[in-house]
Amino acid sequence: MAHKLTIVILLAATLAPGLGQGIELVDGHVQIHGFASQAAINTSDNHYFGDSPDTSFELTELGLNLSYQPDPEWLFSGQLLSRRAGEMYDGTPSLDYALIDHALLADAERRLGVRVGRIKNPIGLYNETRDVPFTRPGIFLPQVIYYDKVRNLFLSSDGAMLYGDLFGPSGNLSLTLSGGQAVIDDNVEWAYLGEDFDGDLESNGVSLKTATLWYSTPAEQLKVGLSAIMMDMDFDAGAASPLDAGSIEVFDWIVSLQYNARDWTLSAEYAQTPTRWKDFGPLFPYEDQVMEGYYLQGAYRLRPNLEIMARYEEGFADRDDRSGRKRSEQVGNVPRYDFFSKIATLGLRWDITQNLMLRLEYQHHDGTYSLSWRENPDPSDLTREWNVFAASISTRF
């Protein structure tokens, strides 16, 4: 399967320069775009997107999106995504987003509208565009905020969103409010319960809500934002489950800052995620904790098509237990360094052509909090300090 996907990507890379920036049909009302990416990942220890100690090619992304805008007030848009990511995702095509956008009011100074369907959650600097390789700051997003181990949970939701923008000479102000159902898969159960227990973790009713407020200067030289997402999940325990039926409450908020100059970009974000587990029974060790993550990232453009990136990030499963000792004692068989991650990253981006990009990346990890328990089910096999060497090739049309 990997070999076939690689052939598809290389063929798309060959054809991409001739396709330009997409396909337009019906006098520009319909646009079709696509992208493909293949990565190679080698780690000194631990499993990261597949059997990475032996070099993994199990990070593959293929996307096809279509938009139809019959007039300025209406937009219909959707994207199919095939994502293979180690044990977390097997490449089965899924609906990344599909929405109807209706602009209720739009002029030079203001805009008001509503979106309905499967909608991207606009939290943080990168969540809305994290599925497209060309819009990410590296092969991997900062894992202490944009967790790939529960990617779908935060990426999008099924519901409705109200958005508004004010445009002025001193800058732009944007506000979004949304409500709907979270998209829950097996990775969410592994991350929040520690295993795939008998039963179902699901979202009932309007269980997810988001709110964002952004300010940017007219040319977006400076961007400042506050994002929040709240969600409730219920676990319907099966007959063989050692856990009782319980619920999980998650409240994630992010403060974001980005400054863009001609040749460089500086980005920083800080997040806290108060999380509460209720009624899972005496065998479940967790009740309340506040996850915490932050990073500082700089990118410098040596040439218009060549960029270097450096980032340092830290994340903790419990901000009141940054060493992980309390959590390790609570669980019993998990090392304390599985409850924190400190990651230093160096990356290189080379846009070979407008539609073909090569990336190289090195990471040094202290701790394993960023790893998926689904890919690393035996805590005794984890190594505290480990390195990542990765390369990716991506194309788009």
GROMACS .gro file of C-alpha atoms in nm:
model
  397
    1MET     CA    1   0.000   0.000   0.000
    2ALA     CA    2   0.281   0.240   0.089
    3HIS     CA    3   0.450   0.172  -0.244
    4LYS     CA    4   0.132   0.251  -0.437
    5LEU     CA    5   0.075   0.574  -0.244
    6THR     CA    6   0.433   0.682  -0.307
    7ILE     CA    7   0.386   0.627  -0.682
    8VAL     CA    8   0.071   0.841  -0.673
    9ILE     CA    9   0.257   1.120  -0.495
   10LEU     CA   10   0.551   1.116  -0.735
   11LEU     CA   11   0.313   1.122  -1.033
   12ALA     CA   12   0.126   1.417  -0.879
   13ALA     CA   13   0.455   1.595  -0.821
   14THR     CA   14   0.542   1.553  -1.187
   15LEU     CA   15   0.208   1.687  -1.305
   16ALA     CA   16   0.170   1.966  -1.048
   17PRO     CA   17   0.368   2.240  -1.229
   18GLY     CA   18   0.138   2.204  -1.529
   19LEU     CA   19  -0.175   2.221  -1.316
   20GLY     CA   20  -0.086   2.555  -1.160
   21GLN     CA   21  -0.270   2.653  -0.845
   22GLY     CA   22  -0.580   2.446  -0.908
   23ILE     CA   23  -0.856   2.371  -1.155
   24GLU     CA   24  -1.132   2.623  -1.220
   25LEU     CA   25  -1.462   2.528  -1.379
   26VAL     CA   26  -1.785   2.708  -1.465
   27ASP     CA   27  -1.636   3.057  -1.506
   28GLY     CA   28  -1.437   3.028  -1.185
   29HIS     CA   29  -1.736   2.935  -0.965
   30VAL     CA   30  -1.598   2.584  -0.903
   31GLN     CA   31  -1.241   2.527  -0.786
   32ILE     CA   32  -1.064   2.195  -0.726
   33HIS     CA   33  -0.738   2.169  -0.534
   34GLY     CA   34  -0.536   1.881  -0.403
   35PHE     CA   35  -0.220   1.790  -0.218
   36ALA     CA   36  -0.007   1.487  -0.138
   37SER     CA   37   0.277   1.431   0.104
   38GLN     CA   38   0.505   1.144   0.199
   39ALA     CA   39   0.744   1.145   0.496
   40ALA     CA   40   1.029   0.923   0.609
   41ILE     CA   41   1.086   0.917   0.987
   42ASN     CA   42   1.371   0.765   1.183
   43THR     CA   43   1.394   0.774   1.563
   44SER     CA   44   1.666   0.660   1.797
   45ASP     CA   45   1.399   0.501   2.023
   46ASN     CA   46   1.020   0.477   2.069
   47HIS     CA   47   0.754   0.450   1.798
   48TYR     CA   48   0.660   0.776   1.626
   49PHE     CA   49   0.424   0.742   1.327
   50GLY     CA   50   0.505   0.374   1.279
   51ASP     CA   51   0.809   0.157   1.340
   52SER     CA   52   1.037   0.460   1.331
   53PRO     CA   53   1.350   0.299   1.489
   54ASP     CA   54   1.371   0.098   1.164
   55THR     CA   55   1.266   0.407   0.960
   56SER     CA   56   0.897   0.450   0.900
   57PHE     CA   57   0.726   0.557   0.578
   58GLU     CA   58   0.386   0.550   0.749
   59LEU     CA   59   0.310   0.923   0.741
   60THR     CA   60   0.123   0.977   0.415
   61GLU     CA   61  -0.135   1.244   0.340
   62LEU     CA   62  -0.356   1.281   0.033
   63GLY     CA   63  -0.624   1.548   0.008
   64LEU     CA   64  -0.874   1.666  -0.252
   65ASN     CA   65  -1.095   1.969  -0.193
   66LEU     CA   66  -1.370   2.131  -0.396
   67SER     CA   67  -1.546   2.465  -0.355
   68TYR     CA   68  -1.845   2.609  -0.537
   69GLN     CA   69  -1.935   2.978  -0.503
   70PRO     CA   70  -2.240   3.063  -0.714
   71ASP     CA   71  -2.237   3.424  -0.585
   72PRO     CA   72  -2.054   3.631  -0.321
   73GLU     CA   73  -2.304   3.537  -0.050
   74TRP     CA   74  -2.287   3.158  -0.075
   75LEU     CA   75  -1.998   2.910  -0.059
   76PHE     CA   76  -2.012   2.531  -0.063
   77SER     CA   77  -1.684   2.364   0.027
   78GLY     CA   78  -1.550   2.023   0.130
   79GLN     CA   79  -1.241   1.809   0.145
   80LEU     CA   80  -1.168   1.437   0.139
   81LEU     CA   81  -0.854   1.329   0.320
   82SER     CA   82  -0.660   1.005   0.328
   83ARG     CA   83  -0.415   1.008   0.619
   84ARG     CA   84  -0.192   0.721   0.716
   85ALA     CA   85  -0.007   0.784   1.044
   86GLY     CA   86   0.142   0.474   1.203
   87GLU     CA   87  -0.107   0.289   1.422
   88MET     CA   88  -0.323   0.600   1.464
   89TYR     CA   89  -0.469   0.631   1.112
   90ASP     CA   90  -0.476   0.365   0.839
   91GLY     CA   91  -0.531   0.584   0.531
   92THR     CA   92  -0.905   0.521   0.498
   93PRO     CA   93  -1.052   0.828   0.320
   94SER     CA   94  -1.259   1.048   0.550
   95LEU     CA   95  -1.453   1.371   0.530
   96ASP     CA   96  -1.212   1.634   0.660
   97TYR     CA   97  -1.466   1.914   0.633
   98ALA     CA   98  -1.786   1.987   0.438
   99LEU     CA   99  -1.973   2.310   0.493
  100ILE     CA  100  -2.214   2.570   0.363
  101ASP     CA  101  -2.106   2.930   0.424
  102HIS     CA  102  -2.365   3.207   0.395
  103ALA     CA  103  -2.251   3.571   0.422
  104LEU     CA  104  -2.536   3.763   0.584
  105LEU     CA  105  -2.354   4.097   0.554
  106ALA     CA  106  -2.036   4.192   0.371
  107ASP     CA  107  -1.882   4.526   0.277
  108ALA     CA  108  -1.547   4.705   0.303
  109GLU     CA  109  -1.578   4.755   0.678
  110ARG     CA  110  -1.753   4.448   0.813
  111ARG     CA  111  -1.861   4.092   0.749
  112LEU     CA  112  -2.112   3.866   0.922
  113GLY     CA  113  -2.194   3.510   0.830
  114VAL     CA  114  -2.281   3.157   0.933
  115ARG     CA  115  -2.131   2.817   0.846
  116VAL     CA  116  -2.313   2.485   0.880
  117GLY     CA  117  -2.176   2.131   0.841
  118ARG     CA  118  -1.846   1.973   0.938
  119ILE     CA  119  -1.648   2.285   1.026
  120LYS     CA  120  -1.281   2.339   1.104
  121ASN     CA  121  -1.231   2.460   1.460
  122PRO     CA  122  -1.035   2.789   1.427
  123ILE     CA  123  -0.829   2.744   1.745
  124GLY     CA  124  -0.468   2.856   1.762
  125LEU     CA  125  -0.249   2.965   1.473
  126TYR     CA  126  -0.247   2.636   1.284
  127ASN     CA  127  -0.546   2.414   1.362
  128GLU     CA  128  -0.762   2.528   1.070
  129THR     CA  129  -0.488   2.459   0.816
  130ARG     CA  130  -0.300   2.173   0.986
  131ASP     CA  131  -0.408   1.915   0.728
  132VAL     CA  132  -0.225   2.090   0.437
  133PRO     CA  133   0.155   2.033   0.442
  134PHE     CA  134   0.232   2.369   0.277
  135THR     CA  135   0.062   2.567   0.555
  136ARG     CA  136   0.237   2.397   0.849
  137PRO     CA  137   0.554   2.547   0.999
  138GLY     CA  138   0.727   2.207   0.982
  139ILE     CA  139   0.671   1.838   0.917
  140PHE     CA  140   0.526   1.821   1.268
  141LEU     CA  141   0.325   2.088   1.447
  142PRO     CA  142   0.414   2.173   1.809
  143GLN     CA  143   0.293   1.852   1.973
  144VAL     CA  144   0.242   2.008   2.317
  145ILE     CA  145  -0.054   2.208   2.178
  146TYR     CA  146  -0.156   2.046   1.845
  147TYR     CA  147  -0.165   1.683   1.958
  148ASP     CA  148  -0.148   1.446   1.661
  149LYS     CA  149  -0.246   1.163   1.895
  150VAL     CA  150  -0.597   1.318   1.918
  151ARG     CA  151  -0.587   1.520   1.595
  152ASN     CA  152  -0.947   1.462   1.481
  153LEU     CA  153  -1.094   1.556   1.818
  154PHE     CA  154  -0.971   1.916   1.789
  155LEU     CA  155  -0.960   1.953   1.409
  156SER     CA  156  -1.330   1.986   1.327
  157SER     CA  157  -1.683   1.945   1.458
  158ASP     CA  158  -2.031   1.882   1.319
  159GLY     CA  159  -2.253   2.182   1.383
  160ALA     CA  160  -2.284   2.554   1.313
  161MET     CA  161  -2.062   2.859   1.345
  162LEU     CA  162  -2.134   3.231   1.356
  163TYR     CA  163  -1.847   3.455   1.244
  164GLY     CA  164  -1.795   3.828   1.224
  165ASP     CA  165  -1.514   4.060   1.112
  166LEU     CA  166  -1.450   4.432   1.144
  167PHE     CA  167  -1.198   4.593   0.907
  168GLY     CA  168  -1.043   4.929   0.992
  169PRO     CA  169  -0.733   5.140   0.923
  170SER     CA  170  -0.575   5.034   1.253
  171GLY     CA  171  -0.641   4.663   1.206
  172ASN     CA  172  -0.894   4.385   1.181
  173LEU     CA  173  -1.099   4.218   1.456
  174SER     CA  174  -1.250   3.871   1.412
  175LEU     CA  175  -1.489   3.675   1.633
  176THR     CA  176  -1.627   3.321   1.594
  177LEU     CA  177  -1.875   3.124   1.805
  178SER     CA  178  -1.972   2.765   1.732
  179GLY     CA  179  -2.150   2.463   1.871
  180GLY     CA  180  -2.178   2.103   1.761
  181GLN     CA  181  -2.057   1.748   1.811
  182ALA     CA  182  -1.694   1.644   1.846
  183VAL     CA  183  -1.542   1.395   1.600
  184ILE     CA  184  -1.429   1.105   1.821
  185ASP     CA  185  -1.220   0.808   1.707
  186ASP     CA  186  -1.025   0.527   1.876
  187ASN     CA  187  -0.722   0.753   1.928
  188VAL     CA  188  -0.925   0.969   2.166
  189GLU     CA  189  -1.006   0.670   2.385
  190TRP     CA  190  -0.640   0.565   2.394
  191ALA     CA  191  -0.531   0.918   2.489
  192TYR     CA  192  -0.793   0.990   2.758
  193LEU     CA  193  -0.855   0.638   2.898
  194GLY     CA  194  -0.515   0.477   2.830
  195GLU     CA  195  -0.651   0.178   2.639
  196ASP     CA  196  -0.921   0.063   2.396
  197PHE     CA  197  -1.170  -0.066   2.652
  198ASP     CA  198  -1.490  -0.253   2.577
  199GLY     CA  199  -1.746   0.020   2.516
  200ASP     CA  200  -1.784   0.341   2.323
  201LEU     CA  201  -1.659   0.693   2.390
  202GLU     CA  202  -1.901   0.927   2.218
  203SER     CA  203  -2.032   1.280   2.188
  204ASN     CA  204  -2.398   1.338   2.268
  205GLY     CA  205  -2.596   1.645   2.163
  206VAL     CA  206  -2.424   1.983   2.136
  207SER     CA  207  -2.124   1.868   2.334
  208LEU     CA  208  -1.854   2.088   2.177
  209LYS     CA  209  -1.837   2.468   2.179
  210THR     CA  210  -1.567   2.704   2.052
  211ALA     CA  211  -1.502   3.078   2.079
  212THR     CA  212  -1.217   3.273   1.921
  213LEU     CA  213  -1.115   3.639   1.917
  214TRP     CA  214  -0.836   3.763   1.688
  215TYR     CA  215  -0.676   4.099   1.620
  216SER     CA  216  -0.440   4.160   1.329
  217THR     CA  217  -0.281   4.465   1.172
  218PRO     CA  218  -0.406   4.546   0.819
  219ALA     CA  219  -0.125   4.352   0.646
  220GLU     CA  220  -0.122   4.085   0.921
  221GLN     CA  221   0.226   4.183   1.031
  222LEU     CA  222   0.103   4.122   1.384
  223LYS     CA  223  -0.157   3.864   1.491
  224VAL     CA  224  -0.285   3.817   1.846
  225GLY     CA  225  -0.556   3.569   1.939
  226LEU     CA  226  -0.743   3.394   2.216
  227SER     CA  227  -0.910   3.061   2.139
  228ALA     CA  228  -1.117   2.829   2.354
  229ILE     CA  229  -1.280   2.491   2.297
  230MET     CA  230  -1.503   2.304   2.542
  231MET     CA  231  -1.627   1.949   2.498
  232ASP     CA  232  -1.798   1.669   2.688
  233MET     CA  233  -1.756   1.298   2.611
  234ASP     CA  234  -1.949   1.005   2.756
  235PHE     CA  235  -1.815   0.651   2.791
  236ASP     CA  236  -2.078   0.379   2.746
  237ALA     CA  237  -1.904   0.086   2.918
  238GLY     CA  238  -1.938  -0.260   2.766
  239ALA     CA  239  -1.991  -0.581   2.962
  240ALA     CA  240  -1.618  -0.666   2.960
  241SER     CA  241  -1.499  -0.317   3.058
  242PRO     CA  242  -1.322  -0.283   3.395
  243LEU     CA  243  -1.435   0.081   3.398
  244ASP     CA  244  -1.778   0.211   3.486
  245ALA     CA  245  -1.975   0.437   3.253
  246GLY     CA  246  -1.828   0.782   3.299
  247SER     CA  247  -1.774   1.118   3.137
  248ILE     CA  248  -1.484   1.345   3.043
  249GLU     CA  249  -1.494   1.724   3.039
  250VAL     CA  250  -1.226   1.911   2.845
  251PHE     CA  251  -1.169   2.288   2.831
  252ASP     CA  252  -0.878   2.396   2.613
  253TRP     CA  253  -0.770   2.759   2.575
  254ILE     CA  254  -0.479   2.903   2.375
  255VAL     CA  255  -0.316   3.247   2.367
  256SER     CA  256  -0.142   3.308   2.032
  257LEU     CA  257   0.105   3.566   1.906
  258GLN     CA  258   0.271   3.595   1.567
  259TYR     CA  259   0.488   3.866   1.414
  260ASN     CA  260   0.571   3.865   1.042
  261ALA     CA  261   0.858   4.066   0.892
  262ARG     CA  262   0.989   4.056   0.537
  263ASP     CA  263   1.242   3.777   0.597
  264TRP     CA  264   1.137   3.620   0.927
  265THR     CA  265   0.839   3.513   1.137
  266LEU     CA  266   0.821   3.476   1.513
  267SER     CA  267   0.540   3.270   1.669
  268ALA     CA  268   0.453   3.179   2.026
  269GLU     CA  269   0.156   3.009   2.191
  270TYR     CA  270   0.056   2.909   2.542
  271ALA     CA  271  -0.224   2.665   2.626
  272GLN     CA  272  -0.394   2.517   2.929
  273THR     CA  273  -0.640   2.228   2.919
  274PRO     CA  274  -0.834   2.165   3.242
  275THR     CA  275  -0.965   1.809   3.215
  276ARG     CA  276  -1.203   1.621   3.445
  277TRP     CA  277  -1.287   1.249   3.454
  278LYS     CA  278  -1.606   1.151   3.641
  279ASP     CA  279  -1.770   0.825   3.753
  280PHE     CA  280  -1.525   0.577   3.592
  281GLY     CA  281  -1.505   0.371   3.910
  282PRO     CA  282  -1.233   0.276   4.159
  283LEU     CA  283  -0.998   0.124   3.901
  284PHE     CA  284  -0.952   0.447   3.707
  285PRO     CA  285  -0.671   0.663   3.854
  286TYR     CA  286  -0.749   1.011   3.719
  287GLU     CA  287  -0.998   1.275   3.835
  288ASP     CA  288  -0.878   1.629   3.759
  289GLN     CA  289  -0.569   1.773   3.598
  290VAL     CA  290  -0.465   2.080   3.397
  291MET     CA  291  -0.255   2.001   3.092
  292GLU     CA  292  -0.014   2.276   2.988
  293GLY     CA  293   0.191   2.350   2.677
  294TYR     CA  294   0.388   2.634   2.523
  295TYR     CA  295   0.642   2.699   2.250
  296LEU     CA  296   0.853   2.967   2.086
  297GLN     CA  297   0.925   2.934   1.716
  298GLY     CA  298   1.127   3.137   1.466
  299ALA     CA  299   1.149   3.103   1.088
  300TYR     CA  300   1.399   3.286   0.869
  301ARG     CA  301   1.380   3.301   0.489
  302LEU     CA  302   1.731   3.279   0.343
  303ARG     CA  303   1.577   3.314  -0.003
  304PRO     CA  304   1.214   3.335  -0.115
  305ASN     CA  305   1.212   2.957  -0.163
  306LEU     CA  306   1.442   2.852   0.125
  307GLU     CA  307   1.351   2.876   0.494
  308ILE     CA  308   1.505   2.757   0.820
  309MET     CA  309   1.300   2.705   1.135
  310ALA     CA  310   1.386   2.660   1.503
  311ARG     CA  311   1.141   2.580   1.783
  312TYR     CA  312   1.146   2.493   2.150
  313GLU     CA  313   0.839   2.356   2.325
  314GLU     CA  314   0.740   2.210   2.660
  315GLY     CA  315   0.426   2.021   2.757
  316PHE     CA  316   0.299   1.863   3.078
  317ALA     CA  317   0.011   1.626   3.148
  318ASP     CA  318  -0.040   1.810   3.480
  319ARG     CA  319   0.095   2.162   3.535
  320ASP     CA  320   0.102   2.093   3.912
  321ASP     CA  321   0.317   1.783   3.856
  322ARG     CA  322   0.570   1.887   3.593
  323SER     CA  323   0.817   1.616   3.694
  324GLY     CA  324   0.548   1.349   3.643
  325ARG     CA  325   0.626   1.182   3.978
  326LYS     CA  326   0.275   1.209   4.124
  327ARG     CA  327   0.108   1.077   3.810
  328SER     CA  328   0.360   0.794   3.780
  329GLU     CA  329   0.293   0.683   4.137
  330GLN     CA  330  -0.081   0.712   4.077
  331VAL     CA  331  -0.076   0.489   3.768
  332GLY     CA  332   0.193   0.255   3.897
  333ASN     CA  333   0.350   0.114   3.580
  334VAL     CA  334   0.415   0.426   3.373
  335PRO     CA  335   0.749   0.614   3.400
  336ARG     CA  336   0.730   0.974   3.514
  337TYR     CA  337   0.880   1.103   3.188
  338ASP     CA  338   0.569   0.983   3.002
  339PHE     CA  339   0.390   1.283   3.156
  340PHE     CA  340   0.609   1.557   3.007
  341SER     CA  341   0.783   1.650   2.681
  342LYS     CA  342   1.057   1.903   2.614
  343ILE     CA  343   1.132   1.923   2.242
  344ALA     CA  344   1.395   2.120   2.048
  345THR     CA  345   1.344   2.131   1.669
  346LEU     CA  346   1.548   2.245   1.369
  347GLY     CA  347   1.393   2.239   1.024
  348LEU     CA  348   1.460   2.329   0.662
  349ARG     CA  349   1.201   2.403   0.394
  350TRP     CA  350   1.292   2.415   0.024
  351ASP     CA  351   1.024   2.506  -0.230
  352ILE     CA  352   1.175   2.334  -0.533
  353THR     CA  353   0.896   2.473  -0.748
  354GLN     CA  354   0.576   2.658  -0.664
  355ASN     CA  355   0.399   2.324  -0.620
  356LEU     CA  356   0.675   2.094  -0.493
  357MET     CA  357   0.827   2.120  -0.145
  358LEU     CA  358   1.102   1.930   0.037
  359ARG     CA  359   1.139   1.943   0.415
  360LEU     CA  360   1.409   1.814   0.652
  361GLU     CA  361   1.369   1.813   1.029
  362TYR     CA  362   1.559   1.712   1.342
  363GLN     CA  363   1.410   1.693   1.691
  364HIS     CA  364   1.555   1.614   2.031
  365HIS     CA  365   1.299   1.492   2.286
  366ASP     CA  366   1.324   1.478   2.662
  367GLY     CA  367   1.015   1.288   2.774
  368THR     CA  368   0.748   1.091   2.589
  369TYR     CA  369   0.427   1.286   2.657
  370SER     CA  370   0.396   1.366   2.284
  371LEU     CA  371   0.377   0.995   2.193
  372SER     CA  372   0.060   0.797   2.137
  373TRP     CA  373  -0.012   0.514   2.382
  374ARG     CA  374  -0.174   0.335   2.091
  375GLU     CA  375   0.165   0.319   1.917
  376ASN     CA  376   0.356   0.260   2.241
  377PRO     CA  377   0.129   0.037   2.454
  378ASP     CA  378   0.409  -0.098   2.679
  379PRO     CA  379   0.542   0.181   2.906
  380SER     CA  380   0.848  -0.028   2.998
  381ASP     CA  381   0.970   0.002   2.638
  382LEU     CA  382   0.979   0.384   2.646
  383THR     CA  383   1.308   0.574   2.640
  384ARG     CA  384   1.323   0.917   2.803
  385GLU     CA  385   1.569   1.093   2.568
  386TRP     CA  386   1.532   1.023   2.198
  387ASN     CA  387   1.592   1.186   1.860
  388VAL     CA  388   1.388   1.224   1.542
  389PHE     CA  389   1.524   1.262   1.190
  390ALA     CA  390   1.253   1.322   0.927
  391ALA     CA  391   1.220   1.419   0.561
  392SER     CA  392   0.907   1.484   0.357
  393ILE     CA  393   0.817   1.566  -0.001
  394SER     CA  394   0.487   1.741  -0.073
  395THR     CA  395   0.305   1.857  -0.383
  396ARG     CA  396  -0.014   2.050  -0.454
  397PHE     CA  397  -0.230   2.172  -0.739
   0.00000   0.00000   0.00000
